[in-house]
Amino acid sequence: MPTSPDDSTEVRIQKAAKTIFTRKGLAGARMQDIADEAGINKALLHYYYRSKQKLFEMIFEEKLIELFTNLQVILESDLPFDEKIKSFIEKESDLLSEFPSLPIFVLSEAWQNPDYVERLLQTLPIKLIREKFKKLHKEAADGDITHEIPFHQFMINMMSMIIYPIVARPLIMPLFGLDEKDFANLMEQRKSIISKILLENKPKDM
Amino acid sequence: MPTSPDDSTEVRIQKAAKTIFTRKGLAGARMQDIADEAGINKALLHYYYRSKQKLFEMIFEEKLIELFTNLQVILESDLPFDEKIKSFIEKESDLLSEFPSLPIFVLSEAWQNPDYVERLLQTLPIKLIREKFKKLHKEAADGDITHEIPFHQFMINMMSMIIYPIVARPLIMPLFGLDEKDFANLMEQRKSIISKILLENKPKDM
DNA sequence: GTCTATAGGCGGATAGAC
DNA sequence: GTCTATCCGCCTATAGAC
């Protein structure tokens, strides 16, 4: 999402704020950085968004939703259980390859202000998601599967194996001596590995 | 590691800096916070450590090492492969239950300054660790096992399933509607689940 | 070694011209 | 709507007394 001179000022501010906040976090970001990135003056930021905090919250809420969008889409789909899982792994991996800083941004800010995030999550369609989780869970338990793992643990395994390597990339690359291309290959290769492991260890009734 | 009035000033500063930096990060931490936490004056911080940056780097390096200590200990042990894995899962899970903010701290700062972290990792006994990885890998490949997964992927799976749930705790707890105790139980229950999954999906020759 | 006081600069926010 | 100029508080760092 590159900042384009064709965009309206408001859109340019939003794009710039996304870039700077996701890169530096709330505490590390400077209003001047955002203004520079947007190609406007600092004062104009305050004209559109009263404070740094307000601007940040708009961005954060959008990014938090972004992180769960694929999950919601998959939960709503009509695919059979195994296909739901495969499809989610595929889509989420691709999203994170394109925006690798998304999860570390959301997670660090979540640690900085867990109460705010908890309140936010409650305003999102979290009950709806829970309902769909239940449905998903029922599908898994009804199918011809091994029923081995509590449902929460299954979800945590899935999210962990998809998201963590991206979050830990700055450690993994030097530790394993990988360059960008090696790492991208590793991530691509993971898709089928994660799928295999998850479908061998499906949820059972809680 | 509570700050005790019995400690020397230097130790009090170190403990306080760990507390504040791991909680707020480099950009979010204030020298005044650290001074207050240590029960001393701000100026004294600069007497012991010339700058905020120096103080931070001392803490960060220690925390980075802490995150890999268990791995190193296990790699050096004489246990058979399966026992090495089980023992690591146990020890690392316990460490993270005691210091849950450790990984998010290291990871967010690693994203803030990947070049610094890469240089740091190179000064650590990283080659030694690589050697031991190879040894571990050889053990796995020699044993009576399924040889299914590339070694790097195996290591990433292990680290992901142990560390990610702790990192994502501020999202997982509200999403699943868990309190502290529920979450602790979930983590305890994970130990055997992770162990089972990993030992069913061991590394093969690369 | 430890303190008080303060320098010096940065950064968020606002006033006011255009 | 957009800019320049500026205010003011905060924060790192240092000077200097004890």
Short mmCIF file of C-alpha atoms (C1' of nucleotides) in Angstrom, two decimals:
data_model
loop_
_atom_site.label_atom_id
_atom_site.label_comp_id
_atom_site.label_asym_id
_atom_site.label_seq_id
_atom_site.Cartn_x
_atom_site.Cartn_y
_atom_site.Cartn_z
CA MET A 1 0.00 0.00 0.00
CA PRO A 2 2.42 2.72 -1.19
CA THR A 3 1.60 6.34 -0.46
CA SER A 4 0.47 7.87 -3.73
CA PRO A 5 0.29 11.60 -4.50
CA ASP A 6 -3.08 10.95 -6.15
CA ASP A 7 -4.73 10.03 -2.87
CA SER A 8 -6.69 12.53 -0.83
CA THR A 9 -4.90 14.01 2.15
CA GLU A 10 -6.93 11.91 4.54
CA VAL A 11 -6.03 8.70 2.73
CA ARG A 12 -2.38 9.73 2.52
CA ILE A 13 -2.36 10.27 6.28
CA GLN A 14 -3.92 6.88 6.87
CA LYS A 15 -1.43 5.07 4.67
CA ALA A 16 1.49 6.94 6.20
CA ALA A 17 0.26 6.26 9.72
CA LYS A 18 -0.06 2.55 8.93
CA THR A 19 3.48 2.47 7.60
CA ILE A 20 5.06 4.32 10.51
CA PHE A 21 3.02 2.84 13.36
CA THR A 22 3.42 -0.74 12.19
CA ARG A 23 7.15 -0.17 11.80
CA LYS A 24 7.85 1.72 15.03
CA GLY A 25 4.90 1.11 17.33
CA LEU A 26 2.98 3.75 19.23
CA ALA A 27 5.78 4.82 21.56
CA GLY A 28 8.46 4.76 18.86
CA ALA A 29 6.53 6.58 16.13
CA ARG A 30 6.89 10.36 15.71
CA MET A 31 4.18 12.58 14.30
CA GLN A 32 6.91 14.19 12.20
CA ASP A 33 7.74 10.76 10.68
CA ILE A 34 4.11 10.30 9.69
CA ALA A 35 3.86 13.81 8.25
CA ASP A 36 7.03 13.26 6.22
CA GLU A 37 5.80 9.90 4.96
CA ALA A 38 2.50 11.49 3.94
CA GLY A 39 4.26 14.48 2.38
CA ILE A 40 2.33 16.99 4.47
CA ASN A 41 2.79 19.20 7.48
CA LYS A 42 2.67 18.02 11.07
CA ALA A 43 -0.14 20.42 11.95
CA LEU A 44 -2.35 18.85 9.33
CA LEU A 45 -2.26 15.55 11.17
CA HIS A 46 -3.89 17.24 14.13
CA TYR A 47 -6.45 18.84 11.87
CA TYR A 48 -7.65 15.43 10.69
CA TYR A 49 -7.08 13.47 13.89
CA ARG A 50 -7.08 15.41 17.09
CA SER A 51 -4.21 13.52 18.70
CA LYS A 52 -1.53 10.91 18.10
CA GLN A 53 -3.51 8.54 20.29
CA LYS A 54 -6.68 8.88 18.16
CA LEU A 55 -4.72 8.35 14.97
CA PHE A 56 -3.03 5.32 16.43
CA GLU A 57 -6.24 3.75 17.64
CA MET A 58 -7.83 4.00 14.22
CA ILE A 59 -4.87 2.19 12.68
CA PHE A 60 -4.61 -0.40 15.42
CA GLU A 61 -8.27 -1.36 15.23
CA GLU A 62 -8.00 -1.84 11.50
CA LYS A 63 -4.88 -4.00 11.85
CA LEU A 64 -6.43 -6.09 14.59
CA ILE A 65 -9.38 -6.83 12.34
CA GLU A 66 -7.06 -7.56 9.42
CA LEU A 67 -5.37 -10.26 11.46
CA PHE A 68 -8.68 -12.07 11.97
CA THR A 69 -10.31 -11.43 8.62
CA ASN A 70 -9.18 -14.65 6.98
CA LEU A 71 -10.31 -16.65 9.97
CA GLN A 72 -13.78 -15.13 9.72
CA VAL A 73 -14.01 -15.69 5.97
CA ILE A 74 -13.05 -19.34 6.35
CA LEU A 75 -15.44 -19.87 9.23
CA GLU A 76 -18.24 -18.57 7.03
CA SER A 77 -17.38 -20.73 4.04
CA ASP A 78 -19.18 -23.92 3.10
CA LEU A 79 -16.05 -26.03 2.71
CA PRO A 80 -15.69 -29.30 4.61
CA PHE A 81 -13.55 -29.16 7.74
CA ASP A 82 -10.25 -30.28 6.20
CA GLU A 83 -10.64 -27.85 3.34
CA LYS A 84 -11.43 -25.02 5.72
CA ILE A 85 -8.16 -25.65 7.49
CA LYS A 86 -6.10 -25.98 4.32
CA SER A 87 -7.66 -22.86 2.88
CA PHE A 88 -6.99 -20.86 6.03
CA ILE A 89 -3.35 -21.94 6.17
CA GLU A 90 -2.92 -20.92 2.55
CA LYS A 91 -4.62 -17.53 2.84
CA GLU A 92 -3.13 -16.53 6.18
CA SER A 93 0.40 -17.55 5.14
CA ASP A 94 0.09 -15.46 2.01
CA LEU A 95 -1.22 -12.48 3.96
CA LEU A 96 1.68 -12.66 6.39
CA SER A 97 4.25 -13.06 3.63
CA GLU A 98 2.94 -9.81 2.19
CA PHE A 99 2.64 -7.96 5.52
CA PRO A 100 5.10 -9.67 7.85
CA SER A 101 5.11 -6.89 10.42
CA LEU A 102 1.35 -7.15 11.00
CA PRO A 103 1.39 -9.70 13.83
CA ILE A 104 4.34 -8.29 15.79
CA PHE A 105 2.71 -4.87 15.64
CA VAL A 106 -0.64 -6.07 16.96
CA LEU A 107 0.94 -8.32 19.56
CA SER A 108 3.38 -5.79 21.02
CA GLU A 109 0.69 -3.16 21.33
CA ALA A 110 -1.64 -5.74 22.83
CA TRP A 111 0.96 -6.34 25.54
CA GLN A 112 1.31 -2.60 26.09
CA ASN A 113 -2.39 -2.17 26.69
CA PRO A 114 -4.18 -5.48 27.23
CA ASP A 115 -7.28 -3.86 28.73
CA TYR A 116 -7.81 -1.69 25.68
CA VAL A 117 -7.39 -4.71 23.41
CA GLU A 118 -9.76 -6.78 25.50
CA ARG A 119 -12.40 -4.05 25.25
CA LEU A 120 -11.78 -3.79 21.51
CA LEU A 121 -12.18 -7.51 20.99
CA GLN A 122 -15.50 -7.37 22.79
CA THR A 123 -16.80 -4.74 20.36
CA LEU A 124 -15.80 -6.92 17.41
CA PRO A 125 -18.13 -9.71 16.31
CA ILE A 126 -16.42 -11.92 18.85
CA LYS A 127 -19.65 -13.66 19.86
CA LEU A 128 -20.33 -14.35 16.22
CA ILE A 129 -16.85 -15.83 15.88
CA ARG A 130 -17.41 -17.96 18.96
CA GLU A 131 -20.60 -19.30 17.43
CA LYS A 132 -18.78 -20.18 14.26
CA PHE A 133 -16.00 -21.78 16.26
CA LYS A 134 -18.60 -24.00 17.87
CA LYS A 135 -19.96 -24.91 14.47
CA LEU A 136 -16.48 -25.64 13.20
CA HIS A 137 -15.83 -27.72 16.25
CA LYS A 138 -18.99 -29.71 15.74
CA GLU A 139 -18.01 -30.36 12.12
CA ALA A 140 -14.64 -31.68 13.23
CA ALA A 141 -16.14 -33.91 15.88
CA ASP A 142 -18.77 -35.28 13.50
CA GLY A 143 -16.40 -36.25 10.72
CA ASP A 144 -14.36 -39.40 10.28
CA ILE A 145 -11.36 -38.22 12.24
CA THR A 146 -9.09 -39.11 15.09
CA HIS A 147 -10.56 -36.78 17.76
CA GLU A 148 -7.38 -36.30 19.60
CA ILE A 149 -6.94 -32.74 20.77
CA PRO A 150 -9.06 -30.23 22.71
CA PHE A 151 -10.45 -27.63 20.36
CA HIS A 152 -8.70 -24.62 21.88
CA GLN A 153 -5.41 -26.44 21.62
CA PHE A 154 -6.06 -27.21 17.99
CA MET A 155 -6.71 -23.55 17.22
CA ILE A 156 -3.62 -22.50 19.16
CA ASN A 157 -1.48 -25.04 17.30
CA MET A 158 -2.75 -23.75 14.00
CA MET A 159 -2.19 -20.08 14.78
CA SER A 160 1.20 -20.79 16.36
CA MET A 161 2.64 -22.70 13.44
CA ILE A 162 1.40 -20.15 10.92
CA ILE A 163 2.14 -16.91 12.73
CA TYR A 164 5.15 -17.53 14.98
CA PRO A 165 7.79 -18.06 12.28
CA ILE A 166 6.90 -14.65 10.86
CA VAL A 167 7.04 -13.01 14.29
CA ALA A 168 10.40 -14.65 15.04
CA ARG A 169 11.87 -13.97 11.60
CA PRO A 170 14.55 -11.56 12.90
CA LEU A 171 15.88 -14.41 15.07
CA ILE A 172 15.27 -17.34 12.73
CA MET A 173 17.04 -15.87 9.71
CA PRO A 174 20.41 -15.24 11.39
CA LEU A 175 20.18 -18.38 13.54
CA PHE A 176 19.68 -20.64 10.55
CA GLY A 177 21.80 -18.47 8.26
CA LEU A 178 18.96 -17.81 5.82
CA ASP A 179 18.53 -14.95 3.36
CA GLU A 180 15.21 -13.48 2.26
CA LYS A 181 14.73 -16.04 -0.48
CA ASP A 182 15.57 -19.01 1.72
CA PHE A 183 13.10 -17.77 4.27
CA ALA A 184 10.34 -17.30 1.71
CA ASN A 185 10.91 -20.87 0.52
CA LEU A 186 10.81 -22.14 4.06
CA MET A 187 7.45 -20.42 4.60
CA GLU A 188 6.04 -21.78 1.36
CA GLN A 189 7.16 -25.28 2.31
CA ARG A 190 5.51 -24.92 5.71
CA LYS A 191 2.01 -24.73 4.26
CA SER A 192 1.79 -28.43 3.52
CA ILE A 193 3.70 -29.40 6.67
CA ILE A 194 1.34 -27.46 8.92
CA SER A 195 -1.66 -28.85 7.09
CA LYS A 196 -0.44 -32.41 7.52
CA ILE A 197 0.30 -31.99 11.23
CA LEU A 198 -2.99 -30.29 11.99
CA LEU A 199 -5.11 -32.82 10.15
CA GLU A 200 -3.35 -35.62 11.97
CA ASN A 201 -4.18 -33.93 15.25
CA LYS A 202 -7.71 -32.70 14.96
CA PRO A 203 -9.93 -31.44 17.75
CA LYS A 204 -12.04 -33.72 19.88
CA ASP A 205 -15.07 -32.87 21.98
CA MET A 206 -14.19 -30.51 24.79
CA MET B 1 13.22 -11.10 40.68
CA PRO B 2 11.79 -8.42 43.01
CA THR B 3 13.88 -5.32 43.70
CA SER B 4 15.20 -5.72 47.22
CA PRO B 5 16.58 -2.88 49.38
CA ASP B 6 19.39 -5.25 50.37
CA ASP B 7 20.85 -5.30 46.89
CA SER B 8 23.71 -3.02 45.87
CA THR B 9 22.75 0.03 43.86
CA GLU B 10 24.09 -1.52 40.68
CA VAL B 11 22.04 -4.67 41.14
CA ARG B 12 18.95 -2.61 42.02
CA ILE B 13 19.41 -0.67 38.78
CA GLN B 14 19.74 -3.86 36.79
CA LYS B 15 16.64 -5.42 38.29
CA ALA B 16 14.64 -2.23 37.84
CA ALA B 17 15.81 -1.83 34.24
CA LYS B 18 14.78 -5.41 33.48
CA THR B 19 11.34 -4.80 34.92
CA ILE B 20 10.71 -1.52 33.12
CA PHE B 21 12.32 -2.35 29.78
CA THR B 22 10.63 -5.73 29.47
CA ARG B 23 7.30 -4.11 30.33
CA LYS B 24 7.52 -0.99 28.15
CA GLY B 25 10.25 -1.61 25.59
CA LEU B 26 13.10 0.74 24.75
CA ALA B 27 10.98 3.53 23.23
CA GLY B 28 8.28 3.33 25.89
CA ALA B 29 10.51 3.13 28.96
CA ARG B 30 11.44 6.29 30.88
CA MET B 31 14.63 6.70 32.85
CA GLN B 32 12.47 8.16 35.62
CA ASP B 33 10.43 4.93 35.72
CA ILE B 34 13.59 2.91 36.17
CA ALA B 35 14.93 5.25 38.84
CA ASP B 36 11.62 5.05 40.74
CA GLU B 37 11.53 1.27 40.45
CA ALA B 38 15.10 1.09 41.78
CA GLY B 39 14.36 3.61 44.53
CA ILE B 40 17.19 5.91 43.48
CA ASN B 41 17.72 9.14 41.63
CA LYS B 42 17.66 9.50 37.89
CA ALA B 43 21.17 10.95 37.77
CA LEU B 44 22.54 7.83 39.38
CA LEU B 45 21.46 5.77 36.40
CA HIS B 46 23.77 7.80 34.23
CA TYR B 47 26.57 7.41 36.74
CA TYR B 48 26.44 3.62 36.39
CA TYR B 49 25.46 3.41 32.73
CA ARG B 50 26.34 6.33 30.55
CA SER B 51 23.12 6.35 28.53
CA LYS B 52 19.68 4.82 28.28
CA GLN B 53 20.87 2.98 25.18
CA LYS B 54 23.80 1.34 27.02
CA LEU B 55 21.57 0.31 29.90
CA PHE B 56 19.05 -1.12 27.48
CA GLU B 57 21.60 -3.07 25.52
CA MET B 58 22.93 -4.75 28.64
CA ILE B 59 19.43 -5.88 29.55
CA PHE B 60 18.49 -6.92 26.04
CA GLU B 61 21.59 -9.06 25.58
CA GLU B 62 20.90 -10.84 28.82
CA LYS B 63 17.27 -11.48 27.88
CA LEU B 64 18.21 -12.73 24.43
CA ILE B 65 20.57 -15.25 25.99
CA GLU B 66 17.93 -16.21 28.55
CA LEU B 67 15.56 -17.15 25.74
CA PHE B 68 18.11 -19.62 24.33
CA THR B 69 19.61 -20.96 27.55
CA ASN B 70 17.34 -23.97 27.87
CA LEU B 71 17.94 -24.88 24.27
CA GLN B 72 21.68 -24.84 24.84
CA VAL B 73 21.45 -26.87 28.04
CA ILE B 74 19.33 -29.50 26.34
CA LEU B 75 21.59 -29.64 23.31
CA GLU B 76 24.52 -30.34 25.61
CA SER B 77 22.77 -33.08 27.57
CA ASP B 78 23.32 -36.79 27.04
CA LEU B 79 19.64 -37.67 26.80
CA PRO B 80 18.31 -39.62 23.82
CA PHE B 81 16.59 -37.51 21.16
CA ASP B 82 13.00 -37.95 22.37
CA GLU B 83 13.98 -37.15 25.91
CA LYS B 84 15.85 -34.05 24.80
CA ILE B 85 12.69 -32.78 23.15
CA LYS B 86 10.43 -33.60 26.08
CA SER B 87 12.84 -32.05 28.51
CA PHE B 88 13.11 -28.87 26.46
CA ILE B 89 9.34 -28.50 26.17
CA GLU B 90 9.01 -28.91 29.92
CA LYS B 91 11.79 -26.48 30.85
CA GLU B 92 10.96 -23.80 28.29
CA SER B 93 7.24 -23.87 29.11
CA ASP B 94 8.02 -23.44 32.78
CA LEU B 95 10.40 -20.57 32.06
CA LEU B 96 7.78 -18.78 29.98
CA SER B 97 5.04 -19.33 32.53
CA GLU B 98 7.28 -17.59 35.04
CA PHE B 99 8.42 -14.79 32.68
CA PRO B 100 5.69 -14.49 30.05
CA SER B 101 6.83 -11.09 28.79
CA LEU B 102 10.31 -12.38 27.90
CA PRO B 103 9.59 -13.43 24.29
CA ILE B 104 7.45 -10.45 23.26
CA PHE B 105 10.13 -8.14 24.63
CA VAL B 106 12.95 -9.80 22.71
CA LEU B 107 10.90 -10.15 19.55
CA SER B 108 9.58 -6.60 19.39
CA GLU B 109 13.01 -5.12 19.94
CA ALA B 110 14.43 -7.54 17.39
CA TRP B 111 11.99 -6.09 14.84
CA GLN B 112 12.96 -2.57 15.84
CA ASN B 113 16.62 -3.22 15.20
CA PRO B 114 17.21 -6.45 13.26
CA ASP B 115 20.78 -5.52 12.29
CA TYR B 116 21.80 -5.05 15.91
CA VAL B 117 20.20 -8.38 16.82
CA GLU B 118 21.88 -10.13 13.93
CA ARG B 119 25.27 -8.80 15.03
CA LEU B 120 24.51 -9.83 18.61
CA LEU B 121 23.58 -13.35 17.59
CA GLN B 122 26.85 -13.65 15.76
CA THR B 123 28.81 -12.81 18.91
CA LEU B 124 26.90 -15.47 20.85
CA PRO B 125 28.07 -19.08 20.62
CA ILE B 126 25.91 -19.40 17.55
CA LYS B 127 28.39 -21.59 15.70
CA LEU B 128 28.55 -23.84 18.72
CA ILE B 129 24.78 -24.04 18.71
CA ARG B 130 24.79 -24.83 15.00
CA GLU B 131 27.23 -27.68 15.63
CA LYS B 132 24.97 -29.05 18.31
CA PHE B 133 21.97 -28.68 16.04
CA LYS B 134 23.76 -30.84 13.51
CA LYS B 135 24.52 -33.40 16.18
CA LEU B 136 20.90 -33.36 17.30
CA HIS B 137 19.81 -33.72 13.73
CA LYS B 138 22.07 -36.66 13.19
CA GLU B 139 20.68 -38.33 16.30
CA ALA B 140 17.16 -37.86 15.02
CA ALA B 141 18.00 -39.21 11.59
CA ASP B 142 19.85 -42.21 13.02
CA GLY B 143 17.11 -43.34 15.37
CA ASP B 144 14.13 -45.55 14.66
CA ILE B 145 11.85 -42.74 13.55
CA THR B 146 9.60 -41.62 10.75
CA HIS B 147 11.95 -39.06 9.14
CA GLU B 148 9.24 -36.86 7.90
CA ILE B 149 10.11 -33.21 8.27
CA PRO B 150 13.07 -31.02 7.34
CA PHE B 151 15.09 -30.19 10.40
CA HIS B 152 14.58 -26.43 10.33
CA GLN B 153 10.85 -26.97 10.08
CA PHE B 154 10.95 -29.29 13.07
CA MET B 155 12.74 -26.68 15.16
CA ILE B 156 10.34 -23.95 14.04
CA ASN B 157 7.34 -26.14 14.88
CA MET B 158 8.74 -26.76 18.33
CA MET B 159 9.50 -23.14 19.09
CA SER B 160 6.19 -21.96 17.61
CA MET B 161 3.99 -24.26 19.64
CA ILE B 162 5.83 -23.50 22.87
CA ILE B 163 6.37 -19.75 22.54
CA TYR B 164 3.50 -18.38 20.44
CA PRO B 165 0.65 -18.99 22.89
CA ILE B 166 2.54 -16.94 25.48
CA VAL B 167 3.21 -14.15 23.00
CA ALA B 168 -0.44 -14.11 21.90
CA ARG B 169 -1.83 -14.37 25.42
CA PRO B 170 -3.44 -10.90 25.36
CA LEU B 171 -5.50 -12.02 22.35
CA ILE B 172 -6.09 -15.65 23.31
CA MET B 173 -7.47 -14.98 26.78
CA PRO B 174 -10.28 -12.64 25.72
CA LEU B 175 -10.99 -14.55 22.49
CA PHE B 176 -11.49 -17.84 24.33
CA GLY B 177 -12.90 -16.17 27.42
CA LEU B 178 -10.21 -17.53 29.72
CA ASP B 179 -9.02 -16.22 33.07
CA GLU B 180 -5.47 -16.52 34.41
CA LYS B 181 -6.09 -19.93 35.89
CA ASP B 182 -7.72 -21.33 32.75
CA PHE B 183 -4.80 -20.10 30.72
CA ALA B 184 -2.25 -21.65 33.06
CA ASN B 185 -4.08 -24.97 32.81
CA LEU B 186 -4.15 -24.71 29.03
CA MET B 187 -0.39 -24.16 28.99
CA GLU B 188 0.24 -27.07 31.32
CA GLN B 189 -1.93 -29.32 29.16
CA ARG B 190 0.00 -28.23 26.05
CA LYS B 191 3.23 -29.82 27.22
CA SER B 192 2.15 -33.36 26.42
CA ILE B 193 0.25 -32.31 23.29
CA ILE B 194 3.28 -30.55 21.83
CA SER B 195 5.49 -33.48 22.74
CA LYS B 196 3.16 -35.94 21.03
CA ILE B 197 2.89 -33.87 17.85
CA LEU B 198 6.60 -33.23 17.58
CA LEU B 199 7.60 -36.83 18.12
CA GLU B 200 5.13 -37.90 15.47
CA ASN B 201 6.72 -35.45 13.06
CA LYS B 202 10.42 -35.73 13.56
CA PRO B 203 13.13 -34.30 11.34
CA LYS B 204 14.49 -36.13 8.34
CA ASP B 205 17.76 -35.62 6.52
CA MET B 206 17.95 -32.20 4.93
"C1'" DG C 1 28.28 7.45 45.46
"C1'" DT C 2 24.28 10.00 45.76
"C1'" DC C 3 21.79 13.93 45.55
"C1'" DT C 4 19.47 18.62 43.54
"C1'" DA C 5 19.16 21.54 39.90
"C1'" DT C 6 19.13 22.56 35.35
"C1'" DA C 7 20.63 22.49 30.62
"C1'" DG C 8 19.18 21.37 26.11
"C1'" DG C 9 16.49 19.36 22.79
"C1'" DC C 10 12.70 16.80 21.22
"C1'" DG C 11 7.88 16.14 20.25
"C1'" DG C 12 2.83 16.74 20.63
"C1'" DA C 13 -0.30 20.16 20.18
"C1'" DT C 14 -2.22 24.84 19.03
"C1'" DA C 15 -2.63 29.72 17.11
"C1'" DG C 16 -3.27 32.17 13.38
"C1'" DA C 17 -2.12 33.71 8.52
"C1'" DC C 18 -3.33 32.50 3.92
"C1'" DG D 1 -7.48 22.80 4.00
"C1'" DT D 2 -2.80 23.73 4.46
"C1'" DC D 3 0.93 26.17 5.98
"C1'" DT D 4 4.53 28.62 9.43
"C1'" DA D 5 5.61 29.70 13.86
"C1'" DT D 6 5.58 28.76 18.45
"C1'" DC D 7 4.23 27.09 22.98
"C1'" DC D 8 5.08 24.05 26.62
"C1'" DG D 9 5.91 19.91 28.88
"C1'" DC D 10 8.62 15.90 28.95
"C1'" DC D 11 12.85 13.38 28.87
"C1'" DT D 12 17.82 12.40 28.50
"C1'" DA D 13 21.87 13.90 30.08
"C1'" DT D 14 25.20 16.69 32.75
"C1'" DA D 15 27.03 20.05 36.31
"C1'" DG D 16 28.15 20.50 40.64
"C1'" DA D 17 27.28 20.34 45.83
"C1'" DC D 18 27.69 17.17 49.60
#
